[in-house]
Coordinates of C-alpha atoms and ligand atoms in Angstrom, one line a residue:
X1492 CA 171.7 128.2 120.7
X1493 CA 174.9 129.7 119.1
X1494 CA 177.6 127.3 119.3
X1495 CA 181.1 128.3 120.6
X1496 CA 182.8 127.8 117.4
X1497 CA 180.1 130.6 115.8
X1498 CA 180.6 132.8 119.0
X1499 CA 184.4 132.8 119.1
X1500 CA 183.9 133.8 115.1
X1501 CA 181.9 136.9 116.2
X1502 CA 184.8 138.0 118.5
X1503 CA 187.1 140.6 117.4
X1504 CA 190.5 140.2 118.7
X1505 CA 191.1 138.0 122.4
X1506 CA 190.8 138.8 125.8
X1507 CA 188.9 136.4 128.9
X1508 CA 186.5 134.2 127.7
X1509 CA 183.7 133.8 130.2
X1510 CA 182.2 130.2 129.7
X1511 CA 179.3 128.6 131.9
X1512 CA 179.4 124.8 132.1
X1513 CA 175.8 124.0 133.1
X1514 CA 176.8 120.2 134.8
X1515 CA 175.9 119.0 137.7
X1516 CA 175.8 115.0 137.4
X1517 CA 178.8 115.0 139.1
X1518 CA 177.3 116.8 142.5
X1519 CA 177.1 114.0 145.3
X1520 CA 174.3 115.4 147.5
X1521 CA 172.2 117.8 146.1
X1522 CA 171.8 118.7 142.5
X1523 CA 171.2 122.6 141.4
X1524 CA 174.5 123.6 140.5
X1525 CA 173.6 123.4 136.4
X1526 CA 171.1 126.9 137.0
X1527 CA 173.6 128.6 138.2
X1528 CA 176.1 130.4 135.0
X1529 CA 173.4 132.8 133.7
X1530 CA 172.1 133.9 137.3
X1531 CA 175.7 134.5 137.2
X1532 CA 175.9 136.4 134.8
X1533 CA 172.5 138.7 135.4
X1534 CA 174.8 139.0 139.2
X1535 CA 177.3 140.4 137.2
X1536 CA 175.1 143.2 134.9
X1537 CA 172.9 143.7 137.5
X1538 CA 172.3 147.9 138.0
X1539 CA 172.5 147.7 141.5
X1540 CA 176.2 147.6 140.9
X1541 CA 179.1 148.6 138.3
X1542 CA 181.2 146.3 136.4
X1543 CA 184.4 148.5 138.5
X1544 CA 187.2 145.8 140.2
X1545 CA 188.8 147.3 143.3
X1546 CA 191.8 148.0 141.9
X1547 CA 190.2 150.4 139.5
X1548 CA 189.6 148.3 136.4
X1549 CA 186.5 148.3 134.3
X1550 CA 185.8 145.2 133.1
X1551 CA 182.8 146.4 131.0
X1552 CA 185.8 148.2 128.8
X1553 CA 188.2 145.2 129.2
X1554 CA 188.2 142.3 126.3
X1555 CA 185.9 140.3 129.0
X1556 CA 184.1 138.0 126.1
X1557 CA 180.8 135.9 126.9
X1558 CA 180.9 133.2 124.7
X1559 CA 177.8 131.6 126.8
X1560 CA 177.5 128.1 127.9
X1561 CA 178.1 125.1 126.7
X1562 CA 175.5 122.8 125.9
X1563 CA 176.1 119.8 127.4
X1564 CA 172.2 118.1 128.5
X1565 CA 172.1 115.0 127.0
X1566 CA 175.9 114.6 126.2
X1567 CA 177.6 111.6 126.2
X1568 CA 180.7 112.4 128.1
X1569 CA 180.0 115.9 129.3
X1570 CA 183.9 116.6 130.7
X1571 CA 185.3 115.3 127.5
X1572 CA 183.3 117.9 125.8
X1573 CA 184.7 120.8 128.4
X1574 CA 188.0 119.6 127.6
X1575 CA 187.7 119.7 123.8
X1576 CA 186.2 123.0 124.4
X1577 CA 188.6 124.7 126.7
X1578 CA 191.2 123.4 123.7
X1579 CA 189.0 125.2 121.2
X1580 CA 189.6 128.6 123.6
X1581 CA 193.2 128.6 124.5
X1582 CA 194.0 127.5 120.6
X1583 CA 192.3 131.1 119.9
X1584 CA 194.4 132.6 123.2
X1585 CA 191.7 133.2 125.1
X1586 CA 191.9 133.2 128.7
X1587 CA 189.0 131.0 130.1
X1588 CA 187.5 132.4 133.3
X1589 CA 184.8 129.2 133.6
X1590 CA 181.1 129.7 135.6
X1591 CA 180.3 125.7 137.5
X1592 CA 178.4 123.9 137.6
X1593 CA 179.8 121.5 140.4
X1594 CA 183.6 121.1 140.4
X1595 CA 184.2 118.2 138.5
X1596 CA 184.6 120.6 135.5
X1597 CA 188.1 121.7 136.7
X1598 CA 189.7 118.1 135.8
X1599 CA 189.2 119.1 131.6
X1600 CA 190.0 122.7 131.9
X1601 CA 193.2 121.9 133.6
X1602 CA 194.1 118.4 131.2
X1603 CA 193.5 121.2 128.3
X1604 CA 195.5 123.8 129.6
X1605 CA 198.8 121.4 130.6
X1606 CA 198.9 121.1 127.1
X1607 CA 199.7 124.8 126.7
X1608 CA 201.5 125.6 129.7
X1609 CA 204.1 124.0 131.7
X1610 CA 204.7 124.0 135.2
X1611 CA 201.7 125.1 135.8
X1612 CA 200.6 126.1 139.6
X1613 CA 196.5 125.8 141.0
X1614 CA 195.4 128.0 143.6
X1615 CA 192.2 126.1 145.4
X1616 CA 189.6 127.6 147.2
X1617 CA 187.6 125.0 148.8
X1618 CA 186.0 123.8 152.3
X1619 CA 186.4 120.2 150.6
X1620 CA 189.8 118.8 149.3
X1621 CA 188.1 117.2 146.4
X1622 CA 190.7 113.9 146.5
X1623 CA 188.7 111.4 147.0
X1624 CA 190.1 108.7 144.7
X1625 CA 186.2 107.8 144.0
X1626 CA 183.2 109.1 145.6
X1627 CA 180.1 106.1 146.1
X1628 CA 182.4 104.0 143.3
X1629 CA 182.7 107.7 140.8
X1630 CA 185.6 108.9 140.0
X1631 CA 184.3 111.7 138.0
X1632 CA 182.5 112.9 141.2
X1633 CA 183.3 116.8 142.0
X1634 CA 185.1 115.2 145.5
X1635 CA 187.4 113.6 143.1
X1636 CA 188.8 116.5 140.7
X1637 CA 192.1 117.0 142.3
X1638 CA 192.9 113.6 143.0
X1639 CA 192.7 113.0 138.8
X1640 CA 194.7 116.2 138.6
X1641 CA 197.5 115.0 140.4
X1642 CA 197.5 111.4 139.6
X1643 CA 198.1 112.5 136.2
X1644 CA 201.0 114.8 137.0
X1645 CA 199.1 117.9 135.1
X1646 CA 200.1 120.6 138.0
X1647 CA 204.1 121.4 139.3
X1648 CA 202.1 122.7 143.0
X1649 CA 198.7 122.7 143.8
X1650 CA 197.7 124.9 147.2
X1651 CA 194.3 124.5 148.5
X1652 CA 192.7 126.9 151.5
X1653 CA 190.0 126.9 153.3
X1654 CA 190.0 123.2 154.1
X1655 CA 187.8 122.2 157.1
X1656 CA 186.6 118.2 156.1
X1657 CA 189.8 116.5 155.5
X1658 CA 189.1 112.9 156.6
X1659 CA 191.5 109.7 156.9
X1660 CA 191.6 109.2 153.6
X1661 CA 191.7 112.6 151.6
X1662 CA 194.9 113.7 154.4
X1663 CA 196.4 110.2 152.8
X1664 CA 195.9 111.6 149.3
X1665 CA 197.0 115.0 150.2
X1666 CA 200.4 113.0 151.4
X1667 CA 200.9 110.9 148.6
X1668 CA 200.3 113.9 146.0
X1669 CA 202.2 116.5 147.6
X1670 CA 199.0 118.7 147.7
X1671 CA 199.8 121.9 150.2
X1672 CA 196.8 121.5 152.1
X1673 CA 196.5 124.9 154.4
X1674 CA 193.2 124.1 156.4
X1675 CA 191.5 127.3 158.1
X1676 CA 192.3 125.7 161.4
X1677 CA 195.5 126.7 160.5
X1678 CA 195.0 130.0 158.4
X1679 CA 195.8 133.3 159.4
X1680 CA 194.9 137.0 157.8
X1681 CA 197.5 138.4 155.6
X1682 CA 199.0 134.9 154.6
X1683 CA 201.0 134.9 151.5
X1684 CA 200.5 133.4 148.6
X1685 CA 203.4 133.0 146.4
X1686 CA 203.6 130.8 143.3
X1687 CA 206.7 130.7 140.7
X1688 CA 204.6 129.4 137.4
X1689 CA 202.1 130.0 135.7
X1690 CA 198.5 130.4 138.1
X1691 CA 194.9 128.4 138.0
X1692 CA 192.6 129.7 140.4
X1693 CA 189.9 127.4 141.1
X1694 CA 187.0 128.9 143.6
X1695 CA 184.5 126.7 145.4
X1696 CA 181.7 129.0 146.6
X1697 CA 181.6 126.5 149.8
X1698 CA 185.6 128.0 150.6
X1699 CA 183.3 130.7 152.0
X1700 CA 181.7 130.3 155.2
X1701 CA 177.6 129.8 154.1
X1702 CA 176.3 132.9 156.3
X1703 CA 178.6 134.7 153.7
X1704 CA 177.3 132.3 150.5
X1705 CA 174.4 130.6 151.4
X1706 CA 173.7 129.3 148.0
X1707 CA 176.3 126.2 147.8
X1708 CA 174.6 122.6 148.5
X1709 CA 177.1 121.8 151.4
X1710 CA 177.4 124.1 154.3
X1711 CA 180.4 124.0 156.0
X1712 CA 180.5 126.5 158.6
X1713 CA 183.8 128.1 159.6
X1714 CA 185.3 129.4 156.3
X1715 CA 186.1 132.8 154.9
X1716 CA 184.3 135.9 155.1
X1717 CA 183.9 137.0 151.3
X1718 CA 186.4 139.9 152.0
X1719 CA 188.9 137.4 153.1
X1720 CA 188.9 135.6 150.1
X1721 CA 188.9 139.1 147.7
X1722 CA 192.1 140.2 150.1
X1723 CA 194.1 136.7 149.3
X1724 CA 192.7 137.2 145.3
X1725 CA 194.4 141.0 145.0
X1726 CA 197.3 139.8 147.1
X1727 CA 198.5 136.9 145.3
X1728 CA 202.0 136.4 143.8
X1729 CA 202.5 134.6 140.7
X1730 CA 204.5 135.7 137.3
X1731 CA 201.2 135.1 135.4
X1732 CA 197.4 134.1 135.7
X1733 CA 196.2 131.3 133.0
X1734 CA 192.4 130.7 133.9
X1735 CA 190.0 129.9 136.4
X1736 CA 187.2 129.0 137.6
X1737 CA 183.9 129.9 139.8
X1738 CA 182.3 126.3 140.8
X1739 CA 179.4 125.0 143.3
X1740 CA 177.1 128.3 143.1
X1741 CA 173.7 126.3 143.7
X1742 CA 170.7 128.9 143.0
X1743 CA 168.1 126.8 144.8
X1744 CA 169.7 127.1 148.3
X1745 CA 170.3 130.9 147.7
X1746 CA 168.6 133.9 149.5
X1747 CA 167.6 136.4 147.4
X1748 CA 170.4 136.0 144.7
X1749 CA 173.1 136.9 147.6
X1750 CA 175.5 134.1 146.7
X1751 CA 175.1 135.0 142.9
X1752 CA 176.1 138.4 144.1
X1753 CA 179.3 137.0 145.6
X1754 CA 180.0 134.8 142.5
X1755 CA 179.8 138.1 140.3
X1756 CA 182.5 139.8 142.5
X1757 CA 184.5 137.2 142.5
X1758 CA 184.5 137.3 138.9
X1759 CA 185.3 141.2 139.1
X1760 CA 188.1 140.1 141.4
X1761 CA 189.8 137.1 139.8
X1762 CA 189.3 138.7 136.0
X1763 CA 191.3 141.5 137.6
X1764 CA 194.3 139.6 137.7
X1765 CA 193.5 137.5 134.4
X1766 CA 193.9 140.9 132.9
X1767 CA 197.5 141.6 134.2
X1768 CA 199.3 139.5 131.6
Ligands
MN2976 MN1 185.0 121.5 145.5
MN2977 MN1 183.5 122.3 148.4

């Protein structure tokens, strides 16, 4: 297997660097989520479909780079690696558009991009609001991601939608942090989404509801149709879009490659306004 340094050699020029992170040791119920970046990715080149966004942008033409997944089986402190990683990308000004694995991967791509960007602003898609201070004594579990995020100060705002499990606790967190928790009780169609700095969108497939994405390994019914979500992604506000990522795809609850189907138009979607700065 190439590693990134040799694959970000063979690229010409810059663009969106597609990455998979192939993790799921941080996944608290069900494991899976490590299969899913290059079902992903045959989603996304799959000839039932064009690589066409909405708005009338091939990304097949764009700079859209693969530079494949990271190898991280056996490695010591797999998010330390995805953080020296996503260092290695945005030091080449690449714009990382990152395939889960479960969604404790978005703690080192954000710690690596705060060192480029300030007030930066994360847009979360999520049933779950992931700020769990520690999950079964873990605090590297992918409930935790946001809590690390903002304990550390990384992120000016962070929005999450979607939310339908907040507990006790996590509504405490969401307090204490200063996280604008919209839960889909309290969503409507056409909500705006307006942000002043720089944007991280960070998409857990379980944001949808599961008879729209079946393949995530905790159904939460009640959440978004997938059109929803595409509407909110083409209709955000923000001067510029920094990175993002597509987390919690888990192949072995799938029915027949539907949810990788969704993942590959979200990518469309989200690298759509990637490729507007
Ligand atoms: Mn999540
Ligand atoms: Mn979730």
């Amino acid at each position: 297997m190439k590693t990134l340094e040799t694959r970000l050699n063979e690229v010409t020029g810059t663009g969106v660097g597609l990455i998979g992170f192939p993790l799921d040791l941080n996944s608290s119920f069900l494991t899976g989520a490590a299969t899913a970046p290059p079902l992903i990715r045959k989603a996304l080149h799959s000839s039932a479909t064009n690589l066409w966004t909405e708005s009338g942008l091939d990304i097949g033409a764009a700079d859209l780079h693969d530079l494949g997944d990271l190898p991280l089986v056996g490695v010591d402190d797999p998010l330390a690696k995805i953080e020296q990683a996503m260092g290695l990308l945005l030091s080449r000004q690449f714009i990382p558009l990152g395939l889960g694995g479960d969604h404790s991967i978005t703690w080192p791509i954000v710690r690596a991009l705060r060192k480029e960007h300030q007030n930066l602003n994360i847009l979360h898609f999520d049933a779950h609001p992931d700020l769990y201070d520690n999950l079964e004594g873990k605090q590297d579990s992918h409930a935790c991601p946001f809590a690390r995020i903002m304990e550390e100060g990384l992120v000016e705002r962070l929005v999450q939608v979607g939310i339908r499990t907040a507990n006790g606790h996590q509504r405490e967190q969401a307090e204490r942090f200063g996280v604008e928790m919209i839960e889909m009780k309290d969503w409507q169609p056409g909500i705006e989404l307006c942000f002043t700095g720089p944007l991280y969108i960070s998409f857990d497939l379980d944001a949808l509801d599961p008879a729209h994405a079946p393949g995530v390994s905790h159904f939460e019914p009640g959440g978004f149709s997938t059109g929803e979500a595409i509407e909110m992604i083409q209709g955000i506000k923000a001067p510029g879009f920094i990175g993002a990522d597509i987390v919690e795809y888990n192949p072995t609850r799938d029915l027949n490659g539907m949810t990788a189907a969704v993942c590959a138009k979200l990518i469309k979607e989200i690298a759509a306004r990637l490729f507007e700065d």
